[in-house]
PDB file of C-alpha atoms in Angstrom:
ATOM      1  CA  PHE S 150      -6.492 -14.633  -0.111  1.00  0.00           C
ATOM      2  CA  PHE S 151      -3.082 -14.253  -1.706  1.00  0.00           C
ATOM      3  CA  LEU S 152      -3.377 -11.048  -3.850  1.00  0.00           C
ATOM      4  CA  GLY S 153      -1.385  -9.663  -6.678  1.00  0.00           C
ATOM      5  CA  VAL S 154      -1.636  -8.023 -10.121  1.00  0.00           C
ATOM      6  CA  GLN S 155      -2.853 -11.216 -11.857  1.00  0.00           C
ATOM      7  CA  LYS S 156      -4.162 -14.573 -11.145  1.00  0.00           C
ATOM      8  CA  GLY S 157      -1.790 -17.504 -11.140  1.00  0.00           C
ATOM      9  CA  SER S 158       0.394 -19.764  -9.105  1.00  0.00           C
ATOM     10  CA  PHE S 159       3.345 -18.047  -7.295  1.00  0.00           C
ATOM     11  CA  ASN S 160       5.975 -19.144  -4.827  1.00  0.00           C
ATOM     12  CA  LEU S 161       5.478 -17.744  -1.343  1.00  0.00           C
ATOM     13  CA  THR S 162       8.568 -17.767   0.822  1.00  0.00           C
ATOM     14  CA  VAL S 163       7.992 -18.607   4.449  1.00  0.00           C
ATOM     15  CA  GLY S 164      10.222 -18.675   7.484  1.00  0.00           C
ATOM     16  CA  ASN S 165      10.055 -19.127  11.195  1.00  0.00           C
ATOM     17  CA  ASN S 166       7.584 -16.212  11.495  1.00  0.00           C
ATOM     18  CA  PRO S 167       4.631 -16.889   9.236  1.00  0.00           C
ATOM     19  CA  GLY S 168       3.679 -13.112   9.486  1.00  0.00           C
ATOM     20  CA  GLY S 169       6.892 -12.337   7.612  1.00  0.00           C
ATOM     21  CA  SER S 170       6.095 -14.575   4.650  1.00  0.00           C
ATOM     22  CA  SER S 171       6.691 -12.869   1.319  1.00  0.00           C
ATOM     23  CA  PHE S 172       6.717 -13.305  -2.428  1.00  0.00           C
ATOM     24  CA  PHE S 173      10.181 -11.686  -2.165  1.00  0.00           C
ATOM     25  CA  GLY S 174      12.338 -14.446  -0.880  1.00  0.00           C
ATOM     26  CA  ASP S 175      15.293 -12.204   0.002  1.00  0.00           C
ATOM     27  CA  ARG S 176      13.271 -10.584   2.819  1.00  0.00           C
ATOM     28  CA  LEU S 177      13.742 -13.657   4.955  1.00  0.00           C
ATOM     29  CA  ALA S 178      16.921 -15.141   6.541  1.00  0.00           C
ATOM     30  CA  LYS S 179      18.409 -17.710   4.087  1.00  0.00           C
ATOM     31  CA  LYS S 180      18.756 -20.514   6.627  1.00  0.00           C
ATOM     32  CA  PHE S 181      14.980 -20.394   7.423  1.00  0.00           C
ATOM     33  CA  ARG S 182      13.579 -19.856   3.825  1.00  0.00           C
ATOM     34  CA  LYS S 183      11.136 -22.312   2.421  1.00  0.00           C
ATOM     35  CA  THR S 184       8.959 -21.807  -0.574  1.00  0.00           C
ATOM     36  CA  ILE S 185       5.411 -23.046  -1.116  1.00  0.00           C
ATOM     37  CA  PRO S 186       3.290 -22.648  -4.203  1.00  0.00           C
ATOM     38  CA  VAL S 187       0.066 -20.669  -3.627  1.00  0.00           C
ATOM     39  CA  GLU S 188      -2.734 -19.546  -5.877  1.00  0.00           C
ATOM     40  CA  VAL S 189      -2.956 -15.769  -6.308  1.00  0.00           C
ATOM     41  CA  THR S 190      -5.947 -13.744  -7.347  1.00  0.00           C
ATOM     42  CA  THR S 191      -6.615 -10.065  -7.705  1.00  0.00           C
ATOM     43  CA  LEU S 192      -8.223  -7.692  -5.261  1.00  0.00           C
ATOM     44  CA  ASP S 193     -10.821  -6.792  -7.948  1.00  0.00           C
ATOM     45  CA  SER S 194     -11.774 -10.493  -8.318  1.00  0.00           C
ATOM     46  CA  VAL S 195     -12.248 -10.848  -4.487  1.00  0.00           C
ATOM     47  CA  ALA S 196     -14.266  -7.583  -4.503  1.00  0.00           C
ATOM     48  CA  VAL S 197     -16.617  -8.862  -7.124  1.00  0.00           C
ATOM     49  CA  LYS S 198     -17.151 -12.181  -5.381  1.00  0.00           C
ATOM     50  CA  GLN S 199     -17.570 -10.539  -2.017  1.00  0.00           C
ATOM     51  CA  GLY S 200     -20.018  -7.855  -3.319  1.00  0.00           C
ATOM     52  CA  TRP S 201     -17.685  -4.944  -2.338  1.00  0.00           C
ATOM     53  CA  LEU S 202     -18.431  -3.168  -5.559  1.00  0.00           C
ATOM     54  CA  ASP S 203     -22.033  -2.691  -4.379  1.00  0.00           C
ATOM     55  CA  ARG S 204     -21.259  -1.067  -1.030  1.00  0.00           C
ATOM     56  CA  LYS S 205     -18.819   1.064   0.923  1.00  0.00           C
ATOM     57  CA  VAL S 206     -15.821  -0.718   2.466  1.00  0.00           C
ATOM     58  CA  SER S 207     -14.967   1.325   5.585  1.00  0.00           C
ATOM     59  CA  LEU S 208     -11.447  -0.059   6.138  1.00  0.00           C
ATOM     60  CA  MET S 209      -9.002  -2.050   4.101  1.00  0.00           C
ATOM     61  CA  LYS S 210      -5.836  -3.237   5.888  1.00  0.00           C
ATOM     62  CA  VAL S 211      -2.849  -4.196   3.708  1.00  0.00           C
ATOM     63  CA  ASP S 212       0.273  -5.607   5.123  1.00  0.00           C
ATOM     64  CA  VAL S 213       1.898  -7.957   2.659  1.00  0.00           C
ATOM     65  CA  GLU S 214       5.614  -7.655   3.268  1.00  0.00           C
ATOM     66  CA  GLY S 215       6.565  -5.324   0.340  1.00  0.00           C
ATOM     67  CA  PHE S 216       3.913  -6.655  -2.115  1.00  0.00           C
ATOM     68  CA  GLU S 217       1.565  -3.706  -1.438  1.00  0.00           C
ATOM     69  CA  PRO S 218       1.941  -2.111  -4.903  1.00  0.00           C
ATOM     70  CA  TYR S 219       0.921  -5.342  -6.568  1.00  0.00           C
ATOM     71  CA  VAL S 220      -2.104  -5.757  -4.453  1.00  0.00           C
ATOM     72  CA  PHE S 221      -3.279  -2.165  -5.186  1.00  0.00           C
ATOM     73  CA  GLU S 222      -2.609  -2.691  -8.997  1.00  0.00           C
ATOM     74  CA  GLY S 223      -4.813  -5.730  -8.825  1.00  0.00           C
ATOM     75  CA  GLY S 224      -7.548  -3.645  -7.164  1.00  0.00           C
ATOM     76  CA  LYS S 225      -7.662  -0.615  -9.395  1.00  0.00           C
ATOM     77  CA  ARG S 226     -11.426  -0.877 -10.065  1.00  0.00           C
ATOM     78  CA  LEU S 227     -12.301  -1.168  -6.401  1.00  0.00           C
ATOM     79  CA  LEU S 228     -10.074   1.799  -5.508  1.00  0.00           C
ATOM     80  CA  ARG S 229     -10.863   4.015  -8.411  1.00  0.00           C
ATOM     81  CA  ASP S 230     -14.644   3.561  -8.152  1.00  0.00           C
ATOM     82  CA  GLY S 231     -14.551   4.977  -4.645  1.00  0.00           C
ATOM     83  CA  HIS S 232     -15.767   1.935  -2.748  1.00  0.00           C
ATOM     84  CA  VAL S 233     -13.012   2.038  -0.019  1.00  0.00           C
ATOM     85  CA  GLU S 234     -13.077   4.815   2.534  1.00  0.00           C
ATOM     86  CA  ASN S 235      -9.895   4.150   4.456  1.00  0.00           C
ATOM     87  CA  ILE S 236      -6.698   2.146   3.776  1.00  0.00           C
ATOM     88  CA  PHE S 237      -4.291   1.403   6.491  1.00  0.00           C
ATOM     89  CA  MET S 238      -1.163  -0.221   5.106  1.00  0.00           C
ATOM     90  CA  GLU S 239       2.353  -1.156   6.081  1.00  0.00           C
ATOM     91  CA  ASN S 240       4.842   0.269   3.593  1.00  0.00           C
ATOM     92  CA  SER S 241       8.139  -1.625   3.407  1.00  0.00           C
ATOM     93  CA  VAL S 242       8.770  -1.109  -0.276  1.00  0.00           C
ATOM     94  CA  THR S 243      12.405   0.202  -0.776  1.00  0.00           C
ATOM     95  CA  ASP S 244      12.367   0.783  -4.526  1.00  0.00           C
ATOM     96  CA  ILE S 245      11.566   4.454  -4.818  1.00  0.00           C
ATOM     97  CA  GLU S 246      10.008   4.062  -8.328  1.00  0.00           C
ATOM     98  CA  ARG S 247       7.632   1.317  -6.977  1.00  0.00           C
ATOM     99  CA  VAL S 248       6.718   3.523  -4.022  1.00  0.00           C
ATOM    100  CA  GLY S 249       6.028   6.347  -6.542  1.00  0.00           C
ATOM    101  CA  GLU S 250       3.830   4.151  -8.691  1.00  0.00           C
ATOM    102  CA  MET S 251       1.867   3.028  -5.624  1.00  0.00           C
ATOM    103  CA  VAL S 252       1.428   6.566  -4.332  1.00  0.00           C
ATOM    104  CA  ASP S 253       0.353   7.739  -7.802  1.00  0.00           C
ATOM    105  CA  LEU S 254      -2.185   4.914  -8.125  1.00  0.00           C
ATOM    106  CA  LEU S 255      -3.673   5.693  -4.699  1.00  0.00           C
ATOM    107  CA  PHE S 256      -3.588   9.451  -5.080  1.00  0.00           C
ATOM    108  CA  SER S 257      -5.188   9.354  -8.493  1.00  0.00           C
ATOM    109  CA  ALA S 258      -7.958   7.132  -7.174  1.00  0.00           C
ATOM    110  CA  GLY S 259      -8.808   9.870  -4.664  1.00  0.00           C
ATOM    111  CA  PHE S 260      -6.873   8.823  -1.577  1.00  0.00           C
ATOM    112  CA  ARG S 261      -5.020  11.308   0.542  1.00  0.00           C
ATOM    113  CA  MET S 262      -2.476  10.558   3.158  1.00  0.00           C
ATOM    114  CA  LYS S 263      -3.909  11.116   6.667  1.00  0.00           C
ATOM    115  CA  GLY S 264      -1.031   9.964   8.759  1.00  0.00           C
ATOM    116  CA  ILE S 265       2.217   8.013   9.060  1.00  0.00           C
ATOM    117  CA  PHE S 266       2.905   5.737  12.040  1.00  0.00           C
ATOM    118  CA  THR S 267       5.828   3.546  13.216  1.00  0.00           C
ATOM    119  CA  VAL S 268       5.371  -0.188  13.050  1.00  0.00           C
ATOM    120  CA  ASN S 269       4.439   0.023  16.719  1.00  0.00           C
ATOM    121  CA  GLY S 270       1.536   2.454  15.903  1.00  0.00           C
ATOM    122  CA  ASP S 271       3.155   5.661  17.209  1.00  0.00           C
ATOM    123  CA  PRO S 272       2.843   8.860  15.101  1.00  0.00           C
ATOM    124  CA  TYR S 273       5.868   9.274  12.863  1.00  0.00           C
ATOM    125  CA  HIS S 274       7.003  12.808  12.233  1.00  0.00           C
ATOM    126  CA  GLU S 275       3.583  14.232  12.778  1.00  0.00           C
ATOM    127  CA  ASP S 276       4.827  17.780  12.049  1.00  0.00           C
ATOM    128  CA  TRP S 277       5.776  16.722   8.494  1.00  0.00           C
ATOM    129  CA  TRP S 278       2.531  14.984   7.512  1.00  0.00           C
ATOM    130  CA  HIS S 279       1.006  18.149   5.893  1.00  0.00           C
ATOM    131  CA  THR S 280       3.852  18.194   3.321  1.00  0.00           C
ATOM    132  CA  PHE S 281       3.099  14.822   1.780  1.00  0.00           C
ATOM    133  CA  ASN S 282      -0.203  15.426  -0.148  1.00  0.00           C
ATOM    134  CA  PRO S 283       1.177  18.565  -1.839  1.00  0.00           C
ATOM    135  CA  GLU S 284       4.149  16.557  -3.035  1.00  0.00           C
ATOM    136  CA  PHE S 285       1.852  13.742  -4.260  1.00  0.00           C
ATOM    137  CA  GLU S 286      -0.143  16.410  -6.128  1.00  0.00           C
ATOM    138  CA  LYS S 287       3.015  17.581  -7.851  1.00  0.00           C
ATOM    139  CA  ARG S 288       3.638  14.054  -9.047  1.00  0.00           C
ATOM    140  CA  GLN S 289       0.103  14.048 -10.631  1.00  0.00           C
ATOM    141  CA  SER S 290       1.140  17.151 -12.608  1.00  0.00           C
ATOM    142  CA  GLY S 291       4.169  15.347 -13.976  1.00  0.00           C
ATOM    143  CA  LEU S 292       6.967  16.289 -11.572  1.00  0.00           C
ATOM    144  CA  MET S 293       8.591  12.942 -10.984  1.00  0.00           C
ATOM    145  CA  GLU S 294      11.841  14.106  -9.241  1.00  0.00           C
ATOM    146  CA  PRO S 295      12.075  12.161  -5.997  1.00  0.00           C
ATOM    147  CA  SER S 296      11.065  14.451  -3.151  1.00  0.00           C
ATOM    148  CA  ASP S 297      12.250  14.126   0.421  1.00  0.00           C
ATOM    149  CA  GLN S 298       8.854  12.654   1.165  1.00  0.00           C
ATOM    150  CA  MET S 299       9.174   9.950  -1.466  1.00  0.00           C
ATOM    151  CA  LYS S 300      12.764   9.217  -0.289  1.00  0.00           C
ATOM    152  CA  PHE S 301      11.454   8.825   3.284  1.00  0.00           C
ATOM    153  CA  LEU S 302       8.805   6.390   2.221  1.00  0.00           C
ATOM    154  CA  ALA S 303      11.272   4.273   0.332  1.00  0.00           C
ATOM    155  CA  LYS S 304      13.694   4.237   3.264  1.00  0.00           C
ATOM    156  CA  VAL S 305      11.499   3.712   6.349  1.00  0.00           C
ATOM    157  CA  THR S 306       9.125   0.882   7.086  1.00  0.00           C
ATOM    158  CA  CYS S 307       5.992   2.622   8.361  1.00  0.00           C
ATOM    159  CA  ASN S 308       2.248   2.340   8.459  1.00  0.00           C
ATOM    160  CA  ILE S 309       0.313   4.812   6.313  1.00  0.00           C
ATOM    161  CA  TRP S 310      -3.306   5.833   6.756  1.00  0.00           C
ATOM    162  CA  TRP S 311      -4.977   6.851   3.489  1.00  0.00           C
ATOM    163  CA  ILE S 312      -8.447   8.361   3.452  1.00  0.00           C
ATOM    164  CA  ASN S 313     -10.663   8.630   0.330  1.00  0.00           C
ATOM    165  CA  SER S 314     -11.394  12.250  -0.406  1.00  0.00           C
ATOM    166  CA  LYS S 315     -14.864  11.150  -1.631  1.00  0.00           C
ATOM    167  CA  TYR S 316     -15.920  10.539   1.945  1.00  0.00           C
ATOM    168  CA  THR S 317     -14.128  13.270   3.873  1.00  0.00           C
ATOM    169  CA  LYS S 318     -11.634  15.977   3.433  1.00  0.00           C
ATOM    170  CA  ALA S 319      -8.102  14.822   4.288  1.00  0.00           C
ATOM    171  CA  GLN S 320      -5.998  17.196   6.279  1.00  0.00           C
TER     172      GLN S 320
END
């Protein structure tokens, strides 16, 4: 499935590495870029069709080359209704405002950051993990000044493990 905020036809930019395809063409080397039209739907539409709103989804993996905020926006119902237990995502979003909006959506849906990992899967600054959720909580209270944690997430491509507080207490 190609997922986004709304249904429609969008141009997907592909290159030599199909895993690096993106709706953001500037993420690929110019000389290898080629666009193809694809039909996009929302995560909530897929959830309805697949019956995910009637059961627990243990793990949702999202790695969509910077389009993660749009996938989550298109899945607000699935996320907010507490059907997803864990999200493991690659974050390569560099716009700090978009990172903040994505974090706010996930945090307000009950997700808490459990860990940050390099793109190779190694723990990333494990001694700093405990500082992220308190900063996200401050954002929920209206403090929108970019914290060091938000700046980090907007600067570094990393994998983030989110756990839904409905199922277990995040550390």
